[in-house]
C-alpha cells in the first residue's frame, strides 16, 4: 500500500504559513509599542496551544511585570481571525478550512490577552496539558466507535501499555510521524465483515489541493468495492469516526450547528451491504440537520484542504485521511465561495 503510505505522509507534513499579531492590549507595557509580527509554519494536524509556547515566549518583554513569568498568561490569551475566536481544541487545519483559504496566506491571527470569550471557547488554561487531555479523550472516543461491539477484543486503547501510550502522545506532540504511526497503526485494524461487491466504474482522480499550504495530495479512487478489497475489505470498523463542520463564509444564513454534526456511520450500507462512500456519508450527516434549506449539492466538502471524490469509500478515508485523533474532520463550504 505504498500509495496510501504516501498519502499519510503528505497529510502529516501538510502545513500553513501563519502570521501572529498582538493588537493593542492593556496587558502590554506600552500599548503604542506592539510586538512585531511572529511568522510560523504550523502543521495542519496539530493544535494551536502546542505551537504557541514559542510565540508567547517571544512576547515576554512586552508584557507587564507580574504576568510574564507566571501561568496567568495562559489563562488569558486566546486567538482570533477577523474577530472570530478560534477554538483551541480544533485542529489547525480544520480552523483554516472553516475561516480562510489558500489565496489568503499567510494566515493572519490575532493574539488577545483580555476578555476571554468563555461562552464560545473551552475554559482556560490554554496550554499543552489541556490539549493532551482533550486529544486522548477524542482518540478514545474514535477507538470506541471503531472497535466496540463486534465480538472482537474491544477498544485498542485498553490493550496499549503505558509506555506505548506515552510514545503515541509524544509522537503527536513532537510531530514525529514514525513514532506516532508505530502505535497508531493498531487503531487502524478492523474486524472481519462480509460485503457485497458493486459494479466497477472508471477511475476518478482528485486534483491537487492547495499548493500554497502544501496540501498537494493526489488521491485516485477506483470503484468503492475494488478499493475496499485492496485495503483488506474483509476487515472494517464498527463505525466510522467522522465529523462535519459548516464554514460561515458565504453561508448567508444561520449555521445548522454551533459545533459539528456527528452520527453513527457504518462502513457498509445496511440495506445492501455495499461499501459506504463519501457521498453516502454526506447524505447521512445532512439527514441530521433539522433545517431543510441545506442541501449537499450546494456545498464543497474539504478534508485536509482538498475536495474528496464522492466515490471514495468511508472505510478507506477513516484509515488514511483521519487526523491524529482518528476522526475524519470534514468542512462544508458554500459553492459560492470561490476560494480553493
Tab-separated table of C-alpha atoms in Angstrom:
chain	number	residue	atom	x	y	z
A	1	UNK	CA	0.000	0.000	0.000
A	2	UNK	CA	2.791	2.385	-0.973
A	3	UNK	CA	0.344	4.923	-2.412
A	4	UNK	CA	-1.637	5.037	0.835
A	5	UNK	CA	1.557	5.460	2.856
A	6	UNK	CA	2.481	8.392	0.623
A	7	UNK	CA	-0.902	9.987	1.280
A	8	UNK	CA	-0.456	9.517	5.027
A	9	UNK	CA	2.951	11.228	4.860
A	10	UNK	CA	1.619	14.129	2.784
A	11	UNK	CA	-1.241	14.683	5.209
A	12	UNK	CA	1.151	14.558	8.156
A	13	UNK	CA	3.526	17.055	6.526
A	14	UNK	CA	0.831	19.476	5.359
A	15	UNK	CA	1.401	22.916	6.875
A	16	UNK	CA	0.227	26.522	6.852
A	17	UNK	CA	2.130	29.795	6.943
A	18	UNK	CA	0.742	31.921	9.767
A	19	UNK	CA	1.367	35.452	10.991
A	20	UNK	CA	0.637	36.095	14.668
A	21	UNK	CA	-0.010	39.684	15.714
A	22	UNK	CA	-0.855	41.310	19.043
A	23	UNK	CA	-3.458	44.095	18.897
A	24	UNK	CA	-3.496	46.935	21.427
A	25	UNK	CA	-3.868	45.428	24.874
A	26	UNK	CA	-3.863	46.723	28.432
A	27	UNK	CA	-1.524	43.858	29.301
A	28	UNK	CA	1.303	45.367	27.265
A	29	UNK	CA	3.917	47.579	28.898
A	30	UNK	CA	3.436	50.209	26.208
A	31	UNK	CA	0.251	49.936	24.149
A	32	UNK	CA	1.815	52.150	21.479
A	33	UNK	CA	4.729	49.732	21.094
A	34	UNK	CA	3.135	46.497	19.957
A	35	UNK	CA	5.329	43.442	19.319
A	36	UNK	CA	6.434	42.740	15.741
A	37	UNK	CA	4.526	40.009	13.882
A	38	UNK	CA	5.646	36.447	14.553
A	39	UNK	CA	5.838	34.200	11.480
A	40	UNK	CA	5.500	30.460	11.858
A	41	UNK	CA	4.961	27.406	9.659
A	42	UNK	CA	2.386	25.311	11.506
A	43	UNK	CA	1.375	21.682	10.798
A	44	UNK	CA	-2.257	21.324	9.773
A	45	UNK	CA	-2.807	18.337	12.050
A	46	UNK	CA	-1.620	19.964	15.276
A	47	UNK	CA	-3.385	22.251	17.761
A	48	UNK	CA	-2.507	25.887	18.377
A	49	UNK	CA	-1.530	25.561	22.067
A	50	UNK	CA	1.207	23.087	21.066
A	51	UNK	CA	2.947	25.726	18.942
A	52	UNK	CA	2.031	28.855	20.901
A	53	UNK	CA	4.630	28.343	23.614
A	54	UNK	CA	7.428	29.733	21.439
A	55	UNK	CA	5.186	32.585	20.293
A	56	UNK	CA	4.268	33.522	23.864
A	57	UNK	CA	7.928	33.398	24.908
A	58	UNK	CA	8.722	35.979	22.239
A	59	UNK	CA	6.207	38.341	23.871
A	60	UNK	CA	7.625	38.199	27.398
A	61	UNK	CA	9.469	41.505	27.153
A	62	UNK	CA	6.315	43.300	26.011
A	63	UNK	CA	4.083	42.082	28.849
A	64	UNK	CA	3.631	43.887	32.153
A	65	UNK	CA	5.634	42.755	35.151
A	66	UNK	CA	3.918	40.056	37.183
A	67	UNK	CA	2.488	38.217	34.199
A	68	UNK	CA	5.495	37.403	32.070
A	69	UNK	CA	6.811	34.691	34.417
A	70	UNK	CA	3.535	33.204	35.605
A	71	UNK	CA	0.850	30.872	34.325
A	72	UNK	CA	-1.627	33.742	34.238
A	73	UNK	CA	-0.775	34.467	30.623
A	74	UNK	CA	-2.071	31.020	29.642
A	75	UNK	CA	-5.337	31.725	31.446
A	76	UNK	CA	-5.942	34.892	29.467
A	77	UNK	CA	-4.721	34.538	25.891
A	78	UNK	CA	-6.953	33.465	23.038
A	79	UNK	CA	-6.663	33.541	19.260
A	80	UNK	CA	-8.934	35.102	16.666
A	81	UNK	CA	-9.167	35.638	12.915
A	82	UNK	CA	-11.147	38.600	11.583
A	83	UNK	CA	-12.710	38.940	15.020
A	84	UNK	CA	-13.800	35.282	15.158
A	85	UNK	CA	-12.497	33.394	18.232
A	86	UNK	CA	-10.643	30.223	17.211
A	87	UNK	CA	-11.469	27.098	19.195
A	88	UNK	CA	-8.170	25.871	20.595
A	89	UNK	CA	-9.399	22.259	20.768
A	90	UNK	CA	-9.942	22.096	16.968
A	91	UNK	CA	-7.030	21.031	14.729
A	92	UNK	CA	-5.328	23.943	12.962
A	93	UNK	CA	-6.270	22.581	9.527
A	94	UNK	CA	-9.952	22.405	10.435
A	95	UNK	CA	-9.912	26.019	11.640
A	96	UNK	CA	-8.197	27.169	8.452
A	97	UNK	CA	-10.690	25.362	6.214
A	98	UNK	CA	-13.522	26.911	8.233
A	99	UNK	CA	-12.384	30.532	8.164
A	100	UNK	CA	-9.768	31.118	5.458
A	101	UNK	CA	-8.339	29.874	2.150
A	102	UNK	CA	-5.009	29.350	0.410
A	103	UNK	CA	-5.476	32.593	-1.517
A	104	UNK	CA	-5.056	34.455	1.781
A	105	UNK	CA	-1.703	33.205	3.017
A	106	UNK	CA	-0.006	33.821	5.325
A	107	UNK	CA	-2.999	33.377	7.591
A	108	UNK	CA	-3.229	36.347	9.963
A	109	UNK	CA	-4.176	35.515	13.538
A	110	UNK	CA	-4.518	37.894	16.470
A	111	UNK	CA	-3.312	37.019	19.975
A	112	UNK	CA	-5.674	38.517	22.543
A	113	UNK	CA	-4.982	38.913	26.271
A	114	UNK	CA	-8.254	40.171	27.687
A	115	UNK	CA	-11.996	39.486	27.599
A	116	UNK	CA	-11.639	35.725	27.149
A	117	UNK	CA	-14.833	34.589	25.323
A	118	UNK	CA	-15.723	31.785	27.715
A	119	UNK	CA	-19.162	31.498	26.112
A	120	UNK	CA	-17.529	30.460	22.814
A	121	UNK	CA	-14.290	28.717	23.809
A	122	UNK	CA	-13.485	25.916	26.215
A	123	UNK	CA	-12.378	27.256	29.571
A	124	UNK	CA	-8.677	28.004	30.082
A	125	UNK	CA	-5.900	27.257	30.820
A	126	UNK	CA	-4.959	27.044	27.157
A	127	UNK	CA	-1.776	25.015	27.358
A	128	UNK	CA	-0.078	21.788	26.323
A	129	UNK	CA	-1.571	19.725	29.154
A	130	UNK	CA	-5.109	20.756	28.201
A	131	UNK	CA	-4.550	19.783	24.572
A	132	UNK	CA	-3.037	16.435	25.508
A	133	UNK	CA	-6.001	15.585	27.742
A	134	UNK	CA	-8.517	16.591	25.072
A	135	UNK	CA	-6.619	14.737	22.339
A	136	UNK	CA	-6.551	11.485	24.323
A	137	UNK	CA	-10.272	11.777	25.125
A	138	UNK	CA	-11.128	12.288	21.438
A	139	UNK	CA	-8.870	9.425	20.357
A	140	UNK	CA	-10.575	7.116	22.858
A	141	UNK	CA	-13.988	8.143	21.510
A	142	UNK	CA	-12.893	7.300	17.958
A	143	UNK	CA	-11.488	3.996	19.211
A	144	UNK	CA	-14.824	3.125	20.811
A	145	UNK	CA	-16.680	3.907	17.592
A	146	UNK	CA	-14.341	1.770	15.504
A	147	UNK	CA	-13.750	-1.252	17.694
A	148	UNK	CA	-16.530	-1.714	20.251
A	149	UNK	CA	-19.364	-4.185	19.877
A	150	UNK	CA	-18.383	-6.632	17.167
A	151	UNK	CA	-17.182	-9.665	19.048
A	152	UNK	CA	-13.579	-8.554	18.854
A	153	UNK	CA	-11.111	-7.681	21.561
A	154	UNK	CA	-12.748	-4.299	22.152
A	155	UNK	CA	-11.135	-0.853	22.158
A	156	UNK	CA	-7.467	-0.854	21.191
A	157	UNK	CA	-6.607	1.800	23.767
A	158	UNK	CA	-7.360	-0.651	26.580
A	159	UNK	CA	-4.664	-3.029	25.308
A	160	UNK	CA	-1.904	-0.457	24.870
A	161	UNK	CA	0.777	-0.388	27.527
A	162	UNK	CA	1.501	2.838	29.411
A	163	UNK	CA	4.850	3.261	27.648
A	164	UNK	CA	3.149	2.853	24.275
A	165	UNK	CA	0.546	5.472	25.200
A	166	UNK	CA	3.367	7.822	26.116
A	167	UNK	CA	5.084	7.070	22.805
A	168	UNK	CA	1.857	7.758	20.892
A	169	UNK	CA	1.347	11.093	22.634
A	170	UNK	CA	4.994	12.093	22.307
A	171	UNK	CA	4.958	11.280	18.603
A	172	UNK	CA	1.943	13.519	18.144
A	173	UNK	CA	3.043	16.489	20.254
A	174	UNK	CA	6.587	16.404	18.835
A	175	UNK	CA	5.297	15.837	15.299
A	176	UNK	CA	7.199	12.589	14.706
A	177	UNK	CA	5.455	10.538	12.011
A	178	UNK	CA	7.314	7.277	12.647
A	179	UNK	CA	6.962	7.470	16.427
A	180	UNK	CA	3.243	8.209	16.247
A	181	UNK	CA	2.295	5.763	13.493
A	182	UNK	CA	4.224	2.885	15.066
A	183	UNK	CA	1.391	2.832	17.629
A	184	UNK	CA	-1.435	4.491	15.708
A	185	UNK	CA	-1.447	1.722	13.070
A	186	UNK	CA	-3.013	-0.549	15.677
A	187	UNK	CA	-6.069	1.709	15.769
A	188	UNK	CA	-6.495	1.143	12.020
A	189	UNK	CA	-7.153	-2.590	12.297
A	190	UNK	CA	-10.738	-3.581	11.516
A	191	UNK	CA	-12.757	-6.695	12.291
A	192	UNK	CA	-13.928	-9.325	9.749
A	193	UNK	CA	-17.109	-8.400	7.898
A	194	UNK	CA	-18.996	-9.573	4.826
A	195	UNK	CA	-19.706	-7.188	1.993
A	196	UNK	CA	-21.210	-7.150	-1.475
A	197	UNK	CA	-19.180	-6.018	-4.493
A	198	UNK	CA	-20.509	-3.290	-6.778
A	199	UNK	CA	-20.004	-2.694	-10.475
A	200	UNK	CA	-16.729	-1.063	-11.479
A	201	UNK	CA	-16.664	2.472	-12.867
A	202	UNK	CA	-13.892	4.467	-14.460
A	203	UNK	CA	-11.217	5.736	-12.129
A	204	UNK	CA	-11.770	9.167	-10.647
A	205	UNK	CA	-8.897	11.425	-9.804
A	206	UNK	CA	-8.833	14.137	-7.168
A	207	UNK	CA	-6.948	17.164	-8.417
A	208	UNK	CA	-4.050	18.533	-6.440
A	209	UNK	CA	-5.044	20.538	-3.414
A	210	UNK	CA	-3.821	23.955	-2.422
A	211	UNK	CA	-0.146	24.161	-3.304
A	212	UNK	CA	0.424	27.158	-1.091
A	213	UNK	CA	-0.417	25.284	2.083
A	214	UNK	CA	1.400	22.176	0.827
A	215	UNK	CA	-1.752	20.094	0.534
A	216	UNK	CA	-0.708	18.653	-2.832
A	217	UNK	CA	-2.046	15.171	-2.220
A	218	UNK	CA	-3.344	13.341	-5.269
A	219	UNK	CA	-5.897	10.671	-4.440
A	220	UNK	CA	-7.009	8.176	-7.058
A	221	UNK	CA	-10.229	6.305	-6.343
A	222	UNK	CA	-11.376	3.217	-8.168
A	223	UNK	CA	-14.871	1.913	-7.584
A	224	UNK	CA	-15.696	1.519	-3.917
A	225	UNK	CA	-15.634	-2.276	-3.750
A	226	UNK	CA	-12.297	-2.537	-5.568
A	227	UNK	CA	-10.663	-0.070	-3.225
A	228	UNK	CA	-12.140	-1.773	-0.188
A	229	UNK	CA	-10.754	-5.082	-1.407
A	230	UNK	CA	-7.324	-3.559	-1.999
A	231	UNK	CA	-7.123	-2.358	1.607
A	232	UNK	CA	-8.359	-5.639	3.024
A	233	UNK	CA	-12.087	-5.061	2.829
A	234	UNK	CA	-12.770	-8.258	4.692
A	235	UNK	CA	-11.950	-6.191	7.763
A	236	UNK	CA	-13.696	-2.967	8.648
A	237	UNK	CA	-14.532	-0.724	11.573
A	238	UNK	CA	-17.731	-0.970	13.558
A	239	UNK	CA	-18.479	2.681	12.814
A	240	UNK	CA	-16.582	5.446	11.011
A	241	UNK	CA	-15.476	8.361	13.247
A	242	UNK	CA	-16.492	11.340	11.107
A	243	UNK	CA	-17.500	14.910	11.976
A	244	UNK	CA	-18.991	17.575	9.709
A	245	UNK	CA	-18.431	21.313	10.217
A	246	UNK	CA	-20.001	24.241	8.355
A	247	UNK	CA	-17.908	27.238	7.334
A	248	UNK	CA	-19.675	30.576	7.925
A	249	UNK	CA	-18.099	32.014	4.759
A	250	UNK	CA	-20.838	32.974	2.273
A	251	UNK	CA	-23.336	30.900	4.209
A	252	UNK	CA	-25.850	33.783	4.189
A	253	UNK	CA	-27.883	32.117	6.915
A	254	UNK	CA	-27.527	30.736	10.404
A	255	UNK	CA	-25.258	27.703	10.594
A	256	UNK	CA	-27.157	24.462	11.262
A	257	UNK	CA	-24.841	23.737	14.184
A	258	UNK	CA	-22.657	25.683	16.613
A	259	UNK	CA	-20.042	22.952	16.542
A	260	UNK	CA	-20.117	19.841	14.378
A	261	UNK	CA	-22.542	17.148	13.265
A	262	UNK	CA	-21.779	13.553	14.138
A	263	UNK	CA	-23.761	10.332	13.997
A	264	UNK	CA	-23.151	6.575	13.793
A	265	UNK	CA	-21.871	5.768	10.303
A	266	UNK	CA	-21.179	2.114	9.411
A	267	UNK	CA	-18.585	1.466	6.671
A	268	UNK	CA	-21.146	-0.555	4.708
A	269	UNK	CA	-24.659	0.357	3.640
A	270	UNK	CA	-27.014	-1.626	5.815
A	271	UNK	CA	-29.572	-2.106	3.027
A	272	UNK	CA	-27.394	-3.981	0.518
A	273	UNK	CA	-24.004	-4.386	2.303
A	274	UNK	CA	-22.144	-2.406	-0.362
A	275	UNK	CA	-19.281	-0.184	0.842
A	276	UNK	CA	-20.459	3.213	2.068
A	277	UNK	CA	-18.958	6.039	0.030
A	278	UNK	CA	-18.168	9.643	0.888
A	279	UNK	CA	-21.427	10.602	-0.827
A	280	UNK	CA	-23.328	8.206	1.448
A	281	UNK	CA	-21.604	9.714	4.476
A	282	UNK	CA	-22.564	13.266	3.493
A	283	UNK	CA	-26.188	12.285	2.896
A	284	UNK	CA	-26.324	10.556	6.280
A	285	UNK	CA	-24.890	13.591	8.056
A	286	UNK	CA	-27.213	16.004	6.243
A	287	UNK	CA	-30.163	13.891	7.373
A	288	UNK	CA	-29.253	15.023	10.899
A	289	UNK	CA	-29.802	18.685	10.000
A	290	UNK	CA	-33.181	19.943	11.115
A	291	UNK	CA	-33.145	22.960	8.807
A	292	UNK	CA	-34.446	21.757	5.450
A	293	UNK	CA	-32.822	24.528	3.385
A	294	UNK	CA	-29.411	22.829	3.479
A	295	UNK	CA	-28.613	20.530	0.556
A	296	UNK	CA	-25.319	18.683	-0.113
A	297	UNK	CA	-25.114	19.823	-3.741
A	298	UNK	CA	-24.803	23.435	-2.558
A	299	UNK	CA	-21.534	22.769	-0.740
A	300	UNK	CA	-17.919	21.879	-1.383
A	301	UNK	CA	-16.522	19.393	1.131
A	302	UNK	CA	-12.897	19.526	2.197
A	303	UNK	CA	-10.703	17.256	4.277
A	304	UNK	CA	-7.145	18.474	4.904
A	305	UNK	CA	-7.827	21.293	2.450
A	306	UNK	CA	-8.696	19.091	-0.539
A	307	UNK	CA	-12.007	18.082	-2.087
A	308	UNK	CA	-12.919	14.423	-1.798
A	309	UNK	CA	-14.351	12.403	-4.734
A	310	UNK	CA	-17.885	11.246	-3.868
A	311	UNK	CA	-16.998	7.612	-4.669
A	312	UNK	CA	-14.261	7.438	-2.023
A	313	UNK	CA	-15.008	4.608	0.457
A	314	UNK	CA	-15.707	5.749	4.003
A	315	UNK	CA	-13.581	2.929	5.422
A	316	UNK	CA	-10.576	3.978	3.328
A	317	UNK	CA	-10.974	7.604	4.412
A	318	UNK	CA	-11.004	6.633	8.079
A	319	UNK	CA	-7.813	4.635	7.650
A	320	UNK	CA	-5.803	7.089	5.567
A	321	UNK	CA	-7.366	10.561	5.852
A	322	UNK	CA	-8.153	10.753	9.552
A	323	UNK	CA	-6.489	13.353	11.747
A	324	UNK	CA	-4.235	12.004	14.524
A	325	UNK	CA	-7.269	11.902	16.838
A	326	UNK	CA	-8.593	9.221	14.424
A	327	UNK	CA	-11.573	11.340	13.323
A	328	UNK	CA	-12.153	12.443	9.736
A	329	UNK	CA	-12.976	16.151	10.033
A	330	UNK	CA	-14.992	17.400	7.036
A	331	UNK	CA	-15.563	21.113	6.390
A	332	UNK	CA	-18.552	22.133	4.250
A	333	UNK	CA	-18.276	25.448	2.385
A	334	UNK	CA	-20.898	27.072	0.184
A	335	UNK	CA	-20.100	26.723	-3.515
A	336	UNK	CA	-20.456	30.491	-3.940
A	337	UNK	CA	-17.169	30.746	-2.062
A	338	UNK	CA	-14.681	30.567	-4.927
A	339	UNK	CA	-11.682	30.184	-2.651
A	340	UNK	CA	-9.822	26.976	-3.320
